[in-house]
mmCIF file with all atom_site columns, C-alpha atoms in Angstrom:
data_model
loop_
_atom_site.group_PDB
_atom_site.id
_atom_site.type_symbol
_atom_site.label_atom_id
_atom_site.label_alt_id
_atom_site.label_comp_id
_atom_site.label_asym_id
_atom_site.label_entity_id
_atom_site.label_seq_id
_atom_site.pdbx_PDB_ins_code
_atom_site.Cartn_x
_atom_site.Cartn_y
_atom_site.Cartn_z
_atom_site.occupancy
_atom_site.B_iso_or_equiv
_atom_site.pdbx_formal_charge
_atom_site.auth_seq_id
_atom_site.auth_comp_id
_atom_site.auth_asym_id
_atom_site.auth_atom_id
_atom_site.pdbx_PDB_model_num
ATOM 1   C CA . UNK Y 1 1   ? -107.136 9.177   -66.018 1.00 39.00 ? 160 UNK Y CA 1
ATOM 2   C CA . UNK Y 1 2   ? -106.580 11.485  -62.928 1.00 38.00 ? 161 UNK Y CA 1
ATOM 3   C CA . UNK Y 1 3   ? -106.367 9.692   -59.644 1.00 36.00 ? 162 UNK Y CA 1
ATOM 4   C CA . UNK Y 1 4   ? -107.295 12.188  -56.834 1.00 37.00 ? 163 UNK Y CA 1
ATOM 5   C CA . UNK Y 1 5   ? -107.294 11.292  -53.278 1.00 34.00 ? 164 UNK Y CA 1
ATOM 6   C CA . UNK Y 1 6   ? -110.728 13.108  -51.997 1.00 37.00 ? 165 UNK Y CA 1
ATOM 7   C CA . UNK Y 1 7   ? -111.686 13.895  -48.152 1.00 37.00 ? 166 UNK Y CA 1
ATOM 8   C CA . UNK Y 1 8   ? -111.142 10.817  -46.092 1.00 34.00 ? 167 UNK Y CA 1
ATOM 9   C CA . UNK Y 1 9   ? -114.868 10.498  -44.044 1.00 38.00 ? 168 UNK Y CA 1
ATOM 10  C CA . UNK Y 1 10  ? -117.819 11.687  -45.699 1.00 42.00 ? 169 UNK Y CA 1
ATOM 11  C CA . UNK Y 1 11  ? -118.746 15.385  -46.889 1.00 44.00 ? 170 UNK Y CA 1
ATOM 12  C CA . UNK Y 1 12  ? -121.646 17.297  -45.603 1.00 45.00 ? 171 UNK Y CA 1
ATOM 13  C CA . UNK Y 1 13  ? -123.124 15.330  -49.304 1.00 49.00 ? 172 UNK Y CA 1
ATOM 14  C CA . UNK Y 1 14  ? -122.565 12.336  -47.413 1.00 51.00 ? 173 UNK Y CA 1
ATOM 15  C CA . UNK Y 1 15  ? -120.431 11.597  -50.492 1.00 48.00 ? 174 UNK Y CA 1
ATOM 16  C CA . UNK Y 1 16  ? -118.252 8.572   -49.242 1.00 51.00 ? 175 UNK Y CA 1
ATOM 17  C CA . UNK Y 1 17  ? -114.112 8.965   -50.031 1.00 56.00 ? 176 UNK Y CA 1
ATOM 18  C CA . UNK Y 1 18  ? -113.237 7.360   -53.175 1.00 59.00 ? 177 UNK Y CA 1
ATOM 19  C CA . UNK Y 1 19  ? -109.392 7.746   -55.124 1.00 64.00 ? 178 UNK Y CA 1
ATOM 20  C CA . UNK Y 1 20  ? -111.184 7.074   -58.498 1.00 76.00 ? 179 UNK Y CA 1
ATOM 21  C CA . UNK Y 1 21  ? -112.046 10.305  -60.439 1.00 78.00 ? 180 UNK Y CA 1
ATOM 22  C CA . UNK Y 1 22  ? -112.790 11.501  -63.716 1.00 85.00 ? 181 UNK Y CA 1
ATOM 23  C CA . UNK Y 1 23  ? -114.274 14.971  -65.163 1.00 85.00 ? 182 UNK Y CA 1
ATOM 24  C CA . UNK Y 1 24  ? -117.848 14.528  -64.530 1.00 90.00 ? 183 UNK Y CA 1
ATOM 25  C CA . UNK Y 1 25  ? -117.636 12.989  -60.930 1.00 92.00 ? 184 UNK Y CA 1
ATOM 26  C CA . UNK Y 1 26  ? -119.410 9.689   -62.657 1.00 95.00 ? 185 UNK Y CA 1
ATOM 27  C CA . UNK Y 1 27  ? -117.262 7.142   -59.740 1.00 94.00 ? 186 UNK Y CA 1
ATOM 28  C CA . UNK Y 1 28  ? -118.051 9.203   -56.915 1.00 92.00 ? 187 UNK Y CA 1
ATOM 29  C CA . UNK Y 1 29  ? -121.799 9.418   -58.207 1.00 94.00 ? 188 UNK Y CA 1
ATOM 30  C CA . UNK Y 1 30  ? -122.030 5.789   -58.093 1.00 96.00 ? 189 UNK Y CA 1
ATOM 31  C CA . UNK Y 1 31  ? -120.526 5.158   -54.675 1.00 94.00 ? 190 UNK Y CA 1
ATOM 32  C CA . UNK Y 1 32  ? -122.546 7.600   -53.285 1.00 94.00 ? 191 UNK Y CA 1
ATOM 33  C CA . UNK Y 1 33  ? -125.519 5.318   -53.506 1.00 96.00 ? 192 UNK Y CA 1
ATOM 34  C CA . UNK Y 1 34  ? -123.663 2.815   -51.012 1.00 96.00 ? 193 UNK Y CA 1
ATOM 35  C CA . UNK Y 1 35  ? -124.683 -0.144  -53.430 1.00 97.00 ? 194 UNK Y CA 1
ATOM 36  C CA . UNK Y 1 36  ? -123.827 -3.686  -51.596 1.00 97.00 ? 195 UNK Y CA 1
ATOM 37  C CA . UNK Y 1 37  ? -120.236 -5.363  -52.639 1.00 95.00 ? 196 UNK Y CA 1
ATOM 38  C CA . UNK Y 1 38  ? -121.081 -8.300  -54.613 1.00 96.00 ? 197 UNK Y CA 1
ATOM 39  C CA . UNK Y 1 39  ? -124.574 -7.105  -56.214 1.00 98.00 ? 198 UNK Y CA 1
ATOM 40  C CA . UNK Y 1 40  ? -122.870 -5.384  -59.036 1.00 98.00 ? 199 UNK Y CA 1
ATOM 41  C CA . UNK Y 1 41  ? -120.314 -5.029  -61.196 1.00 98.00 ? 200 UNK Y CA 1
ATOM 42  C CA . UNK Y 1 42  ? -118.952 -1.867  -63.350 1.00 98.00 ? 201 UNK Y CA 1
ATOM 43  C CA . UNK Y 1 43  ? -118.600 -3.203  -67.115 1.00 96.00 ? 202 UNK Y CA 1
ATOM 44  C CA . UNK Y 1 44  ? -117.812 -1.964  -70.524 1.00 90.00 ? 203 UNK Y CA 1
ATOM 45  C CA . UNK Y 1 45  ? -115.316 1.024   -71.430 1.00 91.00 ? 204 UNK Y CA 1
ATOM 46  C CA . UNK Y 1 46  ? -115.175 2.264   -67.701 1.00 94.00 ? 205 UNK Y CA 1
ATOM 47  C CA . UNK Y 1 47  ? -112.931 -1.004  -66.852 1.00 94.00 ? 206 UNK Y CA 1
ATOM 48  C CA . UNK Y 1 48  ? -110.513 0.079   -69.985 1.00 93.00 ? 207 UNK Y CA 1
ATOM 49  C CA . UNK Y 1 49  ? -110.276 3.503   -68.707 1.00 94.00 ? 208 UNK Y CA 1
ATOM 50  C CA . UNK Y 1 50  ? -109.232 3.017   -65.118 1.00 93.00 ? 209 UNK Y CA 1
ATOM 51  C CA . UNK Y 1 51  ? -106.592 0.644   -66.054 1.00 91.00 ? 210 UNK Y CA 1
ATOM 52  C CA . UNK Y 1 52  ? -105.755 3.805   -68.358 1.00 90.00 ? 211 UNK Y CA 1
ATOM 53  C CA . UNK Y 1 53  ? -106.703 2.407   -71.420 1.00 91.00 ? 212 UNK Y CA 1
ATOM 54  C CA . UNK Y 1 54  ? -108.502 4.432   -72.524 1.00 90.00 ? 213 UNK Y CA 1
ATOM 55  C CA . UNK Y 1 55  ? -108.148 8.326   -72.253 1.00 89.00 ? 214 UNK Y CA 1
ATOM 56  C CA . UNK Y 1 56  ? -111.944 9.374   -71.711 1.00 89.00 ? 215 UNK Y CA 1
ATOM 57  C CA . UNK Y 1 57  ? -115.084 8.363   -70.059 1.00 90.00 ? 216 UNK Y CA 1
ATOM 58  C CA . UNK Y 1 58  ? -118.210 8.982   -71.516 1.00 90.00 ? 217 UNK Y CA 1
ATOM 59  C CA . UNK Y 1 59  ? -120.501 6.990   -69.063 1.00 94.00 ? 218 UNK Y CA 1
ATOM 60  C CA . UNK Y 1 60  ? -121.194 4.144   -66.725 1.00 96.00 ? 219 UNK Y CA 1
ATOM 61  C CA . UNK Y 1 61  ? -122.543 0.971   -67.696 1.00 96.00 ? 220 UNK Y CA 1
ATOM 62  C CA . UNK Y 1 62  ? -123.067 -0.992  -64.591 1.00 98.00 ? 221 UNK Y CA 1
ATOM 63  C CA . UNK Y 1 63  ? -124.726 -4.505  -64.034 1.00 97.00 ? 222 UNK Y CA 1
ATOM 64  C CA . UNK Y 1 64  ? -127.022 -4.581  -60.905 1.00 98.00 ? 223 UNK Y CA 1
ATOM 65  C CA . UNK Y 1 65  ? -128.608 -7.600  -59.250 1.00 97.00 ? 224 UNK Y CA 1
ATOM 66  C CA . UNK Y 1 66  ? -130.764 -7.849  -56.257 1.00 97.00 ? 225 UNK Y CA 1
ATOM 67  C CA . UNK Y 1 67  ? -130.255 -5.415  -53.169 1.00 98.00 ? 226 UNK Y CA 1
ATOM 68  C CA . UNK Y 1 68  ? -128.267 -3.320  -55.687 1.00 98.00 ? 227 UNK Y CA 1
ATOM 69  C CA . UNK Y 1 69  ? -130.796 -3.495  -58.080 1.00 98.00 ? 228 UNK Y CA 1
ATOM 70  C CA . UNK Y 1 70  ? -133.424 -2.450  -55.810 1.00 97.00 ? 229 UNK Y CA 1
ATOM 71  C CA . UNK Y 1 71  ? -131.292 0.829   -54.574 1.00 98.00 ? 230 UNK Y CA 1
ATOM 72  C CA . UNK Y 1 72  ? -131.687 1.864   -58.593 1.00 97.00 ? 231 UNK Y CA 1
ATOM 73  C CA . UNK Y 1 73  ? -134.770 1.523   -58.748 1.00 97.00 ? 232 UNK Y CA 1
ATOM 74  C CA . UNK Y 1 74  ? -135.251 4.347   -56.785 1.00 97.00 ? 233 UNK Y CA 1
ATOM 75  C CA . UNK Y 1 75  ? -133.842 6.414   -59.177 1.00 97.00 ? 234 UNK Y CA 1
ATOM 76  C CA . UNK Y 1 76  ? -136.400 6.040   -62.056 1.00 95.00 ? 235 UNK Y CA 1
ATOM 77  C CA . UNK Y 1 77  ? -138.412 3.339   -63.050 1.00 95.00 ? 236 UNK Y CA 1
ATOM 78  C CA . UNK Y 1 78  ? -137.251 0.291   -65.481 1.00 97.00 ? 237 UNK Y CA 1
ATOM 79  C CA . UNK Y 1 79  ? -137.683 0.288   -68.748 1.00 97.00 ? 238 UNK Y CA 1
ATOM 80  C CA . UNK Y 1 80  ? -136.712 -2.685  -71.254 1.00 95.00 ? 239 UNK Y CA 1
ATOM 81  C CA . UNK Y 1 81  ? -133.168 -2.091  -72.568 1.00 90.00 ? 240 UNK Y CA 1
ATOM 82  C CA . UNK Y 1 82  ? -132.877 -0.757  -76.258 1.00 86.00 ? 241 UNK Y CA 1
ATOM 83  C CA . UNK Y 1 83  ? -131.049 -3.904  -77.382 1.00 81.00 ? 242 UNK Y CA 1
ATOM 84  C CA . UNK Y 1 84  ? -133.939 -5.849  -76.404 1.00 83.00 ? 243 UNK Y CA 1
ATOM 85  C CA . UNK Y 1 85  ? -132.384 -7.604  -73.637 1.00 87.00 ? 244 UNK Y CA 1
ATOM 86  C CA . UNK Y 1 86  ? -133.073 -6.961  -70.041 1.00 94.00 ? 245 UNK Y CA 1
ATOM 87  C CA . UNK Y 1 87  ? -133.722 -3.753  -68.487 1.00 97.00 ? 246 UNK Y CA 1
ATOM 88  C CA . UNK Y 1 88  ? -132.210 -0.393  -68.027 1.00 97.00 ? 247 UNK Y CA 1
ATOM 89  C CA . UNK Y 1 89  ? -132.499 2.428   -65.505 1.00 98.00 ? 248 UNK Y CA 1
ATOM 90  C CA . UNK Y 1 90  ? -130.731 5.547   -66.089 1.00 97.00 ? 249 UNK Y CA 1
ATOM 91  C CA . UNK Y 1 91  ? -129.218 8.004   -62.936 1.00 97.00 ? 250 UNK Y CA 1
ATOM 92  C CA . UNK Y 1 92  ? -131.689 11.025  -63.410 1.00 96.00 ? 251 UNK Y CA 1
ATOM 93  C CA . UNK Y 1 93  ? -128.345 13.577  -63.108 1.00 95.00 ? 252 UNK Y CA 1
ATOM 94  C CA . UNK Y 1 94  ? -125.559 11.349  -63.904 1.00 96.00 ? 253 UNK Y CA 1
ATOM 95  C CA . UNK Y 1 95  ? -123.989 9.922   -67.217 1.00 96.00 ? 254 UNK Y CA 1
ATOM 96  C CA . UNK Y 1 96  ? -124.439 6.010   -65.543 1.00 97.00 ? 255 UNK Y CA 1
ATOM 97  C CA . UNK Y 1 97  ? -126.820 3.256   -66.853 1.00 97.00 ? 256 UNK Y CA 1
ATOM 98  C CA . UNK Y 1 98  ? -127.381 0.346   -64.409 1.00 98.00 ? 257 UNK Y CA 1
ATOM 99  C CA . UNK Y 1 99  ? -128.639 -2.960  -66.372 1.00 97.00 ? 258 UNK Y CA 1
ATOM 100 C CA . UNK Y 1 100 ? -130.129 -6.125  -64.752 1.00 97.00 ? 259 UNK Y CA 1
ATOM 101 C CA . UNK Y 1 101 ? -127.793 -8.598  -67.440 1.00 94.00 ? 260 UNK Y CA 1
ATOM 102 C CA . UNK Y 1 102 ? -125.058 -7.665  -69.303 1.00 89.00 ? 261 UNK Y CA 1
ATOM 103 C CA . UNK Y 1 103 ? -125.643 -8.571  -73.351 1.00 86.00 ? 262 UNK Y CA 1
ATOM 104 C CA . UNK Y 1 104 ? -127.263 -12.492 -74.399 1.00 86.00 ? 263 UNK Y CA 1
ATOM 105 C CA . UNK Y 1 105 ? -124.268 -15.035 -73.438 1.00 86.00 ? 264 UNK Y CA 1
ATOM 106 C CA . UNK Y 1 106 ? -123.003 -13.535 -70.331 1.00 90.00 ? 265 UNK Y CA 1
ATOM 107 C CA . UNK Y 1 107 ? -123.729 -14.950 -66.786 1.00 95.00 ? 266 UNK Y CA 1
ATOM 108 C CA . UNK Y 1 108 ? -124.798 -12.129 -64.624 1.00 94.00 ? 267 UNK Y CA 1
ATOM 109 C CA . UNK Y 1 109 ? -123.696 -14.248 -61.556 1.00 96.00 ? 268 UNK Y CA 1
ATOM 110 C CA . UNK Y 1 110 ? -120.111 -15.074 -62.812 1.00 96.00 ? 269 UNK Y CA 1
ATOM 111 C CA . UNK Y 1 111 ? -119.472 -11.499 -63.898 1.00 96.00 ? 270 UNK Y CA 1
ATOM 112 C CA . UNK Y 1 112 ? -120.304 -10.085 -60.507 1.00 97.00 ? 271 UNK Y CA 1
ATOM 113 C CA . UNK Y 1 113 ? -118.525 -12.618 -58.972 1.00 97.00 ? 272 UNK Y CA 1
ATOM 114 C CA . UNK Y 1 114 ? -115.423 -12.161 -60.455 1.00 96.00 ? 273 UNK Y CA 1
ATOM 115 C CA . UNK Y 1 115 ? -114.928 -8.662  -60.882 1.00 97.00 ? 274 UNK Y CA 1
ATOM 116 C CA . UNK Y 1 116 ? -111.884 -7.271  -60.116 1.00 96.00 ? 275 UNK Y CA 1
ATOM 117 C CA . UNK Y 1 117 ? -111.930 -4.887  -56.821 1.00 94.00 ? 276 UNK Y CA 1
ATOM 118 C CA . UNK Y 1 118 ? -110.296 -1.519  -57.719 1.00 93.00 ? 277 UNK Y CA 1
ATOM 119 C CA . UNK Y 1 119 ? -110.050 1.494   -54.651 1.00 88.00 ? 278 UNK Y CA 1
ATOM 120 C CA . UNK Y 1 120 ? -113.344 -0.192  -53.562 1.00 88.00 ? 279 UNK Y CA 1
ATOM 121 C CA . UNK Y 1 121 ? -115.398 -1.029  -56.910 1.00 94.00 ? 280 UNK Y CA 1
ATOM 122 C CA . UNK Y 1 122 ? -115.814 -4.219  -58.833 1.00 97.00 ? 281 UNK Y CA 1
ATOM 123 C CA . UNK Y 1 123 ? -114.897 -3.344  -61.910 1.00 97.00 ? 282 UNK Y CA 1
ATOM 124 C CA . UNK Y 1 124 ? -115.693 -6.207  -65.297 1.00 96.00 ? 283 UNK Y CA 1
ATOM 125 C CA . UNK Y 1 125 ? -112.087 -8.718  -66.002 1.00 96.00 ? 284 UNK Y CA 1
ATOM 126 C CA . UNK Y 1 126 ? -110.086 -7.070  -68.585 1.00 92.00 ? 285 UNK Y CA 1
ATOM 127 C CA . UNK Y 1 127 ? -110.046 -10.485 -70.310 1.00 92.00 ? 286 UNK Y CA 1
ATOM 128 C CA . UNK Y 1 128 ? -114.078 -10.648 -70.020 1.00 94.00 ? 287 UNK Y CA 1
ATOM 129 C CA . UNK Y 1 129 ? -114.109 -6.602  -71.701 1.00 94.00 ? 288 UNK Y CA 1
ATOM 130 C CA . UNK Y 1 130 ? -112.017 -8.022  -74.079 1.00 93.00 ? 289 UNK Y CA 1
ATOM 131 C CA . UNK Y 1 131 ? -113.976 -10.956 -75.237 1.00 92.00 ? 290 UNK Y CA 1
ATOM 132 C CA . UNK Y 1 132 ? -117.245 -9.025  -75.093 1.00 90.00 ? 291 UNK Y CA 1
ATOM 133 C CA . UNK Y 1 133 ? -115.650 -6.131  -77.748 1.00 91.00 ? 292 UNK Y CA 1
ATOM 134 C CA . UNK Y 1 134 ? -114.423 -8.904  -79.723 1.00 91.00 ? 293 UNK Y CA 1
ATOM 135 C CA . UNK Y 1 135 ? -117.611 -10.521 -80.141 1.00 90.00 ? 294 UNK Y CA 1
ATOM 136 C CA . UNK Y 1 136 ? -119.737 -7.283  -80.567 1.00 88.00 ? 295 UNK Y CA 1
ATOM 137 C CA . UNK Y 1 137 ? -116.661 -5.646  -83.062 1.00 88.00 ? 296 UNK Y CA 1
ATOM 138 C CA . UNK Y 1 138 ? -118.172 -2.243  -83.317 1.00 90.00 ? 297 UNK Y CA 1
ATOM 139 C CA . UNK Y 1 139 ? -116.580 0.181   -84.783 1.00 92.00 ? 298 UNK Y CA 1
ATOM 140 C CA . UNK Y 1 140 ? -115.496 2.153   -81.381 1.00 89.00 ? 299 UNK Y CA 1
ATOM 141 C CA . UNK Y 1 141 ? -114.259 -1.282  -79.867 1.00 88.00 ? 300 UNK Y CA 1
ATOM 142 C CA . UNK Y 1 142 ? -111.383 -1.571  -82.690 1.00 93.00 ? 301 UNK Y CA 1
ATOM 143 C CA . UNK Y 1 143 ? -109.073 0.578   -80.708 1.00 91.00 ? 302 UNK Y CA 1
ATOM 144 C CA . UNK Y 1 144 ? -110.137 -0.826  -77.360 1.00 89.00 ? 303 UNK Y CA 1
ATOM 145 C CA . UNK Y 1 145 ? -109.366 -4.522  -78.541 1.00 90.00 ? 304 UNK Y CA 1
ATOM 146 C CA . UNK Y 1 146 ? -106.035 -2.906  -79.708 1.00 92.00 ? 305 UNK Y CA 1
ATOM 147 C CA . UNK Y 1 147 ? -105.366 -1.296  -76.378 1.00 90.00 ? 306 UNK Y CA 1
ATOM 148 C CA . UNK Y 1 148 ? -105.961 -4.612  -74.719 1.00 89.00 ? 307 UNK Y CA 1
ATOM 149 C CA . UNK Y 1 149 ? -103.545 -6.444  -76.765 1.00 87.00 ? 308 UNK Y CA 1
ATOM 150 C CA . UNK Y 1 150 ? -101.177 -3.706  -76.294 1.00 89.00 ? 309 UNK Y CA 1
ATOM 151 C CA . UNK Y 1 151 ? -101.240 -4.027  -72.653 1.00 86.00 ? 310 UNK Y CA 1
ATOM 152 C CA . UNK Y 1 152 ? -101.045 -7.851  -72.613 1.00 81.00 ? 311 UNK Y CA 1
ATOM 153 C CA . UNK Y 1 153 ? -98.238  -8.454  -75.057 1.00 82.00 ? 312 UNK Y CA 1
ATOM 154 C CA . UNK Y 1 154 ? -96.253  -6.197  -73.028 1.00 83.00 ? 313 UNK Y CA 1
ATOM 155 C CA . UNK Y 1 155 ? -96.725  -8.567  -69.389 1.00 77.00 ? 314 UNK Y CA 1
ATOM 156 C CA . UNK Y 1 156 ? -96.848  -11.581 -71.048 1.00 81.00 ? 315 UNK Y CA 1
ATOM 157 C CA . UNK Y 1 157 ? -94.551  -11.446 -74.479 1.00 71.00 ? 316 UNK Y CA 1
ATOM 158 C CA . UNK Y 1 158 ? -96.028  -12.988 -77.839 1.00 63.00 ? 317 UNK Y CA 1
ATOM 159 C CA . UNK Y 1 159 ? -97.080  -15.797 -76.754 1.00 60.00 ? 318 UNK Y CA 1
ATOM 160 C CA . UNK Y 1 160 ? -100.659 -16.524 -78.714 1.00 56.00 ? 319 UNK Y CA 1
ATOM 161 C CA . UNK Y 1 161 ? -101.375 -20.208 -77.428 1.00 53.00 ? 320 UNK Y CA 1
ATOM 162 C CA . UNK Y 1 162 ? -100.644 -19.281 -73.762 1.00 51.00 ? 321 UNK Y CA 1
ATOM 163 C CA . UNK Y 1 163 ? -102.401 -15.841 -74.092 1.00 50.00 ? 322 UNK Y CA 1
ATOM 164 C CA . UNK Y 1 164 ? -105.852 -17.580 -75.632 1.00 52.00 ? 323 UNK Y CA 1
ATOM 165 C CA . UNK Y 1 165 ? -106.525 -19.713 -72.627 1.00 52.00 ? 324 UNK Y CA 1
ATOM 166 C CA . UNK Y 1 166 ? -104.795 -17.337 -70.391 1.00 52.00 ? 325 UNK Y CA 1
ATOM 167 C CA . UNK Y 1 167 ? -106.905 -14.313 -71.036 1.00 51.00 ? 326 UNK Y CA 1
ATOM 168 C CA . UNK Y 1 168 ? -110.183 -16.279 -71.471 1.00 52.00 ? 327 UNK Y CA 1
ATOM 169 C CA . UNK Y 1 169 ? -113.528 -14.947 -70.759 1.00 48.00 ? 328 UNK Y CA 1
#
């Protein structure tokens, strides 16, 4: 993860100052389309990588609700999600995928409302990311999971019956 501290008022792009960074400019994409605090939420692998957990980002996955939602649909038009669940726009030039719900069991509202707030962006509870790649246990989650526990054994110790309540979803 590279943390880069970029021009402090906006660029002739308009492209508002952000510290997050990574390779294909995917965070400063994102804020560029001034989406409203509290009508999204960034989720999946992106909220393992800036905590550096992870060492690459491939993409964006980010939950959008109401005035949010309606910014993206600018973009492109909606289209219903390949998992069958919701629907999914995709940034025309960008590596970022805004859904309207995150997978069957998760409460938009809650997820958006508790997101932690990282240089600016709400990024998905490391303890929600880690019960949502426990429960879908793909392959490419294994080390993520791992990664997770790494991190929390080393703040809190081994302490498994304090840990399962402490770092529920």
């Amino acid at each position: 993860m590279s943390l880069t501290l970029l021009p402090t008022a906006s660029g002739a792009s308009g492209t508002p100052r952000v510290l997050l960074t990574d390779p294909a400019g995917l965070f400063a994409t994102l804020t560029a389309l001034h989406l409203p605090y509290g009508s999204y939420v960034i989720c999946g692998s992106a909220a393992l990588y800036i905590r550096g957990l992870r060492a690459r980002l491939g993409d964006l996955d980010v939950l959008a609700t109401g005035p949010a939602w309606d910014i993206v649909t600018t973009l492109d038009a909606p289209r219903p999600a390949l998992s069958g669940y919701g629907l999914v726009i995709h940034h025309p030039h960008a590596a970022i995928e805004f859904v309207d719900r995150w997978t069957p069991g998760w409460d938009t509202t809650r997820l958006i409302a508790s997101a932690d707030l990282i240089d600016g962006l709400p990024f998905m509870r490391l303890g929600d990311v880690l019960a949502w790649k426990q429960a879908a246990r793909r392959p490419k989650d294994i080390p993520d999971i791992a990664a997770v526990n790494r991190l929390r054994r080393a703040w809190t110790g081994p302490q498994p019956a304090i840990l399962g309540r402490r770092w529920a979803a």
